[in-house]
CSV table of C-alpha atoms and ligand atoms in Angstrom, one decimal:
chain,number,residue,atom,x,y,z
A,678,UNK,CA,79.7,126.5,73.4
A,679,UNK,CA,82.0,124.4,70.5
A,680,UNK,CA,83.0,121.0,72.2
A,681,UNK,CA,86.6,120.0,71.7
A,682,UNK,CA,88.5,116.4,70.6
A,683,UNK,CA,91.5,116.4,72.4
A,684,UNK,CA,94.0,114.2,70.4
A,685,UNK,CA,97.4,113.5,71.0
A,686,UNK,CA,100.2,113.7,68.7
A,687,UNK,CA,103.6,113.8,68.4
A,688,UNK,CA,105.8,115.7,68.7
A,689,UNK,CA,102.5,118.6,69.6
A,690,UNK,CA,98.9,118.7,70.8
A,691,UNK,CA,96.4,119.5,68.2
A,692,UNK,CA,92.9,120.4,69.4
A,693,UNK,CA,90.0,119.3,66.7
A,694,UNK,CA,86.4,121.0,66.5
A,695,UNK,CA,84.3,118.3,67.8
A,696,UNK,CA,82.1,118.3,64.4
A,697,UNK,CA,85.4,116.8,62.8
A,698,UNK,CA,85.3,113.7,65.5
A,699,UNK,CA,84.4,111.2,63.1
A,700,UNK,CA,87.1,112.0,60.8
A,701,UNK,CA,90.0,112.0,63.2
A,702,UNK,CA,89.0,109.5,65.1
A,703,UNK,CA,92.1,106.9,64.8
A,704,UNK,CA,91.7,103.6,62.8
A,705,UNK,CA,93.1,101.6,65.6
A,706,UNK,CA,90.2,102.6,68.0
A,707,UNK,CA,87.7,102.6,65.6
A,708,UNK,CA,88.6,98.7,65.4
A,709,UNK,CA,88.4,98.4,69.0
A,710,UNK,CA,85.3,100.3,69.5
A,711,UNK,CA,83.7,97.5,67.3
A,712,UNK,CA,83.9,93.6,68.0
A,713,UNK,CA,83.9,91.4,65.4
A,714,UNK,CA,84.8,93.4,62.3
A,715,UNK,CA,84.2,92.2,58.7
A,716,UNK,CA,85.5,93.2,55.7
A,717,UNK,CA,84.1,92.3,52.3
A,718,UNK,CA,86.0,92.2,49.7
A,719,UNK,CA,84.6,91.2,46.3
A,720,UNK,CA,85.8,91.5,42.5
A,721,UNK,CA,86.6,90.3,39.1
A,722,UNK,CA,89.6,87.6,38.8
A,723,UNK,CA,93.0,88.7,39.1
A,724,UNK,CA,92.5,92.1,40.2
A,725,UNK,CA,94.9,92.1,43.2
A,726,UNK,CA,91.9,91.6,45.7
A,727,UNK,CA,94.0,88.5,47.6
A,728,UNK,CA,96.9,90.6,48.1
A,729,UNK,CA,94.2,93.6,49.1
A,730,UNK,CA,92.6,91.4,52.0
A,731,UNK,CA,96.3,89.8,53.2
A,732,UNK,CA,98.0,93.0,53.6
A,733,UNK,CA,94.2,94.5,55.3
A,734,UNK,CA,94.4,91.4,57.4
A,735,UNK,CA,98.1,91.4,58.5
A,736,UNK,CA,97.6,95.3,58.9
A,737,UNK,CA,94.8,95.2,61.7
A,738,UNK,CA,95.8,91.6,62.9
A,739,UNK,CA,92.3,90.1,61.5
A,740,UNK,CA,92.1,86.6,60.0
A,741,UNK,CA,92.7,86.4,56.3
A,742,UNK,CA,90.2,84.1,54.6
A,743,UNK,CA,90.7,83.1,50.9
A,744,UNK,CA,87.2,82.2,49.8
A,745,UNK,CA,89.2,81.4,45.9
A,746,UNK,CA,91.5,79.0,47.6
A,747,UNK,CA,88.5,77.3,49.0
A,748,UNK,CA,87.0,76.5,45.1
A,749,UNK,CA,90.3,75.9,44.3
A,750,UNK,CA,90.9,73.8,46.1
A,751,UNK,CA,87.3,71.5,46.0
A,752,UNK,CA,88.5,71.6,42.1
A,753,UNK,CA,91.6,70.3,43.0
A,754,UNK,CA,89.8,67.4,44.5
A,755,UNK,CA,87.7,66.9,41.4
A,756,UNK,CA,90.8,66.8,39.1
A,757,UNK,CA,92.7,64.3,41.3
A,758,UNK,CA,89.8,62.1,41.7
A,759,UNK,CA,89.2,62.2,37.8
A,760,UNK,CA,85.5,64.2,38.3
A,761,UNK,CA,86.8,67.0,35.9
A,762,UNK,CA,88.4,66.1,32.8
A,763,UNK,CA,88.0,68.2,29.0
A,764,UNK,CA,86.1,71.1,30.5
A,765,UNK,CA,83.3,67.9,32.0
A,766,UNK,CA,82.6,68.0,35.4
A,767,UNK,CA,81.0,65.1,37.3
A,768,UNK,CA,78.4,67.2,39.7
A,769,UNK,CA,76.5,64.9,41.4
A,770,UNK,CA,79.4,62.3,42.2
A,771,UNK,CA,81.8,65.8,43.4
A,772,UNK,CA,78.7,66.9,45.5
A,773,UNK,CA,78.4,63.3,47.1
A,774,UNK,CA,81.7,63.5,47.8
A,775,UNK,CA,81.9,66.8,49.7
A,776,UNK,CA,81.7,65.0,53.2
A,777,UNK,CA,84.9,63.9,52.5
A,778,UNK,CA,86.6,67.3,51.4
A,779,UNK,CA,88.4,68.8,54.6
A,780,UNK,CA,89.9,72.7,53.6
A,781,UNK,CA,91.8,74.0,56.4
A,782,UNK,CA,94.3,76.8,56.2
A,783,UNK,CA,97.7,76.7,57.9
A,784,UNK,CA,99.3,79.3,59.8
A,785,UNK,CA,101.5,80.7,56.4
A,786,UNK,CA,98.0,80.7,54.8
A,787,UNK,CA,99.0,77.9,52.7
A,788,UNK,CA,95.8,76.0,51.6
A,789,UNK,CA,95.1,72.4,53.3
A,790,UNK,CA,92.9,70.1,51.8
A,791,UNK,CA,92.5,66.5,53.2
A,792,UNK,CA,95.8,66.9,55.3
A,793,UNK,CA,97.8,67.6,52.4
A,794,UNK,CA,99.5,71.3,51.9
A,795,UNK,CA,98.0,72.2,47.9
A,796,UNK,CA,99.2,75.9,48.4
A,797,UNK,CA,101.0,75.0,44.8
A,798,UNK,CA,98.6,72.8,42.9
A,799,UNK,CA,95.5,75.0,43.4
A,800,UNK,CA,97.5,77.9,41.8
A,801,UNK,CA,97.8,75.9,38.7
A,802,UNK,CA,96.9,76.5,34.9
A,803,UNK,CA,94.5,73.0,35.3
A,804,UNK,CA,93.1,74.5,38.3
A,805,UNK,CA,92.3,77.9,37.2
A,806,UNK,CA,90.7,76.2,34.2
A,807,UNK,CA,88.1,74.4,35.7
A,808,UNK,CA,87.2,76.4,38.6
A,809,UNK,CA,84.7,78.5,37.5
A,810,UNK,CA,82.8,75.1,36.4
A,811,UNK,CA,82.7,73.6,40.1
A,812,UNK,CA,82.0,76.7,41.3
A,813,UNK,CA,78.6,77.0,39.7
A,814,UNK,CA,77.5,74.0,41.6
A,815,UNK,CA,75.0,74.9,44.1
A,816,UNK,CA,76.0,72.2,46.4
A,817,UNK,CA,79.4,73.2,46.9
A,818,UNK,CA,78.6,76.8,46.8
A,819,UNK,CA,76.9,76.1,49.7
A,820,UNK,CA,79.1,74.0,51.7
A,821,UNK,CA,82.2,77.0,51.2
A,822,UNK,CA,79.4,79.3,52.6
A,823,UNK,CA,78.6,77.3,55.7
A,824,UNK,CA,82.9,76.6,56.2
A,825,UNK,CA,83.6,80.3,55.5
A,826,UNK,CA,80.6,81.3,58.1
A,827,UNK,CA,82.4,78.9,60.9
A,828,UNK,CA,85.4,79.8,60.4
A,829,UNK,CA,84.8,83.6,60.6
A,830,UNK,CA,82.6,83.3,63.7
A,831,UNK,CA,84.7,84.3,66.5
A,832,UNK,CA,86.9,86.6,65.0
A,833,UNK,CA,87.4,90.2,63.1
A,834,UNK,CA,88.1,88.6,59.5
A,835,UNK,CA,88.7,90.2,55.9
A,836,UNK,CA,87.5,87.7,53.4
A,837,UNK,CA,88.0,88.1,49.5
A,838,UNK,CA,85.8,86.1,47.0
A,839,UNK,CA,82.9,86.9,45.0
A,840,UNK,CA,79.7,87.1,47.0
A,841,UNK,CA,81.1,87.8,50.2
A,842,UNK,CA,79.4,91.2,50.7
A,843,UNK,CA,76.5,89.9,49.1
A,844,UNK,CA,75.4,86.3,50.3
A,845,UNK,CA,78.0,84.7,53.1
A,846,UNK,CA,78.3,87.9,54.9
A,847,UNK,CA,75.1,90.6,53.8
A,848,UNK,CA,76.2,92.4,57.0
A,849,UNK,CA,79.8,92.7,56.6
A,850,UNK,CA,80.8,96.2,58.6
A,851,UNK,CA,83.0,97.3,54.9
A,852,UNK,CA,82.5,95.8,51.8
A,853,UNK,CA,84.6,96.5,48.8
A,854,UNK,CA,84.2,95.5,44.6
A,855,UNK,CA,86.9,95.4,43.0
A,856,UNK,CA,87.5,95.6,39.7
A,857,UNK,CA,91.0,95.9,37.1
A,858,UNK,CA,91.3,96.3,33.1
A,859,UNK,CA,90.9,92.7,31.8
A,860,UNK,CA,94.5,93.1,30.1
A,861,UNK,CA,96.2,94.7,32.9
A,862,UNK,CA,95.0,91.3,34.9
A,863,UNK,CA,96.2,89.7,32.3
A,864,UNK,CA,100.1,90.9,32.2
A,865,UNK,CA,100.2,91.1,35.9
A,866,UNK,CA,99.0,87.1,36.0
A,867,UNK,CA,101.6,86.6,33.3
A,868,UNK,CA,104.3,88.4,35.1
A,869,UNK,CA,103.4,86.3,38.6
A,870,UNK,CA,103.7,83.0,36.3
A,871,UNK,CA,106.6,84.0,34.7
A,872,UNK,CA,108.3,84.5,38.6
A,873,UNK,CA,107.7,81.3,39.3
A,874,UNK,CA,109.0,79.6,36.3
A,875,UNK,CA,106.0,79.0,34.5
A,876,UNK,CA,106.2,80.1,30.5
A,877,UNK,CA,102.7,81.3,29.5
A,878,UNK,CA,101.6,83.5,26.7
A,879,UNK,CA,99.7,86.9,27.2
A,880,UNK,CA,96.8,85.9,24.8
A,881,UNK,CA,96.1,82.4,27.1
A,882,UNK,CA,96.2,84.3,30.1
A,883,UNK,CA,94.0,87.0,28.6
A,884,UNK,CA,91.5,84.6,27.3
A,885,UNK,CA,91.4,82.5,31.1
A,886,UNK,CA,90.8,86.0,32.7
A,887,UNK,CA,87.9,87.0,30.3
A,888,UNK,CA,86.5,83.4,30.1
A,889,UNK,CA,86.0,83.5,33.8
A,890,UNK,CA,84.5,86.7,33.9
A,891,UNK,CA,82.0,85.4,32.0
A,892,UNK,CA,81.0,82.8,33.9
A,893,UNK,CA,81.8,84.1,37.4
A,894,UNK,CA,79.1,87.2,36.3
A,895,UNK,CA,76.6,85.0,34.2
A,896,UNK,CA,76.8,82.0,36.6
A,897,UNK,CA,72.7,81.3,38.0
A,898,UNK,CA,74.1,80.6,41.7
A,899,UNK,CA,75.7,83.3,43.6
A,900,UNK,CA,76.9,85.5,40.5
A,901,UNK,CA,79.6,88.0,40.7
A,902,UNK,CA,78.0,91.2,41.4
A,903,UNK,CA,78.9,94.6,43.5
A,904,UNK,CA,76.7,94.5,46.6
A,905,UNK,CA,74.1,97.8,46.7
A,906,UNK,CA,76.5,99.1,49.7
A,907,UNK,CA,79.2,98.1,48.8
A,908,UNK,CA,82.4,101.0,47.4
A,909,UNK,CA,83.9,100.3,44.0
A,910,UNK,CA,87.8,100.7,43.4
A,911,UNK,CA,89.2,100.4,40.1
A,912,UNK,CA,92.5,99.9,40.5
A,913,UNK,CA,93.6,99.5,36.8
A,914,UNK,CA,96.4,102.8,37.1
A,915,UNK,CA,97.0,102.3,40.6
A,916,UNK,CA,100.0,102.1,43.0
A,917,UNK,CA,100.0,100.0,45.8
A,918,UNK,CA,100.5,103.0,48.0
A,919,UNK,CA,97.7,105.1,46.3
A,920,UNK,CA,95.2,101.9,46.8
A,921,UNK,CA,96.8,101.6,50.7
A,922,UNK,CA,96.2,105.0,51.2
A,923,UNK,CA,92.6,104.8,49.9
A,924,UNK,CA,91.8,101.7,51.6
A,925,UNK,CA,92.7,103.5,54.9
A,926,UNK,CA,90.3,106.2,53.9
A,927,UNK,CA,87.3,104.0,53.0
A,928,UNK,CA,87.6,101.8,56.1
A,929,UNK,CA,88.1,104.4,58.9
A,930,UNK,CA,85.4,106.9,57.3
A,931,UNK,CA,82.8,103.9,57.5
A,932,UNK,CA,83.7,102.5,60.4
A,933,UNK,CA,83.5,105.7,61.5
A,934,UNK,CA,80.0,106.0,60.2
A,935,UNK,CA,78.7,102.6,61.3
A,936,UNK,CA,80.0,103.2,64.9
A,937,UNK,CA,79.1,107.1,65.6
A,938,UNK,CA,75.0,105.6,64.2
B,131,DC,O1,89.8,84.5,43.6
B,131,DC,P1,90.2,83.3,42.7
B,131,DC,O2,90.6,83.6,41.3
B,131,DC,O3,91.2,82.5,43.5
B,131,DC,O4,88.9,82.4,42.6
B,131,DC,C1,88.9,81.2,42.0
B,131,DC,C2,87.5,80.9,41.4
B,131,DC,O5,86.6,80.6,42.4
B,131,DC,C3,86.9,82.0,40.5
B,131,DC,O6,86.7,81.5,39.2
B,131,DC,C4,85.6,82.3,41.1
B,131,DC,C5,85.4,81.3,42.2
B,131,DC,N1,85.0,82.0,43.5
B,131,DC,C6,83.6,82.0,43.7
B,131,DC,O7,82.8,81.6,42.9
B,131,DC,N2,83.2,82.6,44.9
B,131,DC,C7,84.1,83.0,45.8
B,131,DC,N3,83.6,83.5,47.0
B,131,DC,C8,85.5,83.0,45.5
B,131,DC,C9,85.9,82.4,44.3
């Protein structure tokens, strides 16, 4: 005899074959049938992943982490203490100093380093520049790992970086890559600039995004590469509401899967 799902909606009653359970199932109990839920989410520079993971995070009341802000942020630091000047970056004297680097992040999401609120500074052109460089260093790589692990242990996070479905969290519930056209990353970087009164030109902006491709993908530590499990979204032609809706898809159909194993 064909078991029934007996789901209510308004303003009528539908009845569901019981084979299409795991597709019906609701989102919201999906996330409480599981604890702590992670969520993944990897990809190339600039390709809206931040934004992704906030709206995710704000959506099912997780905590947002900013894994970027954290490198930022450490760079920051470098710059300030005159460790990074001319594309040369002191390693060893940055990695002694990493005792001494507090990143915190406040209740707005601003980024915290040391005390000081440098939501502003780490989203700078000088910044963005030398990032990739102290984020090749093995010692600070894993420092962010160990900070990103702590800070993510008692509660149902979406995280956004580069190897977050593949080293800090191999076990994340969903993990998501994705990737953008380099020179649609590159207008809408230009176009956030622009907003806030910074004048930059296309090509610069173009060049920054493909120069850190490169090293983000080529880098010997912790490259940037799409986890064996994890689902791809190019979201080059995309509307926010398309990539919502498909989000919604990809997270209930394999939470869906993960819980009904
Ligand atoms: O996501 P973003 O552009 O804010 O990241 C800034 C830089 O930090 C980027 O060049 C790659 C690096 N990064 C990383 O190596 N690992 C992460 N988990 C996150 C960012």
């Amino acid at each position: 005899m064909a078991s029934f799902l007996f789901v209510k909606t308004e303003p009528k009653h539908v009845i569901f074959p019981m084979e299409m359970r795991t597709f019906v199932t609701p989102l919201s109990i999906l996330i409480k049938m599981n604890d702590n839920i992670t969520i993944a989410i990897d990809g190339v520079s600039g390709s809206g992943k931040s934004t992704m993971a906030r709206t995710l995070a704000k959506k099912y009341g997780f905590l947002y982490v900013d894994s970027g802000a954290m490198y930022r942020a450490v760079t920051y630091y470098a710059i300030q203490h005159h460790y990074l000047s001319d594309g040369e970056l002191l390693k060893n004297v940055l990695s002694a100093d990493l005792n001494k680097i507090d990143i915190s992040f406040a209740k707005d999401g601003h980024t915290i380093l040391n005390g000081q609120d440098v939501e502003k500074e780490i989203r700078s052109m000088d910044v963005a520049a030398g990032v990739s460089l102290v984020a090749a260093v093995p010692e600070v790589r894993m420092a962010m790992v160990m900070l990103q692990r702590a800070i993510s242990a008692h509660n149902s996070v979406v995280m956004d970086g580069r190897d977050i479905g593949t080293v800090v969290f191999p076990n994340a519930n969903v993990k998501l890559f994705v990737t953008s056209d380099p020179k649609v990353r590159a207008q809408r970087r230009l176009d956030e600039l622009k907003a806030k009164g910074t004048e930059v030109d296309f090509e610069s902006v173009l060049k920054n995004i493909v120069e850190r491709d490169r090293i983000d993908s080529t880098r010997e530590v912790s490259p940037l590469t799409k986890a064996d499990d994890a689902i791809e979204l190019d979201n080059s032609y995309m509307s926010i509401e398309e990539q919502n809706a498909i989000l919604d898809k990809i997270i209930s159909e394999t939470l869906a899967k993960k819980t009904s194993k």
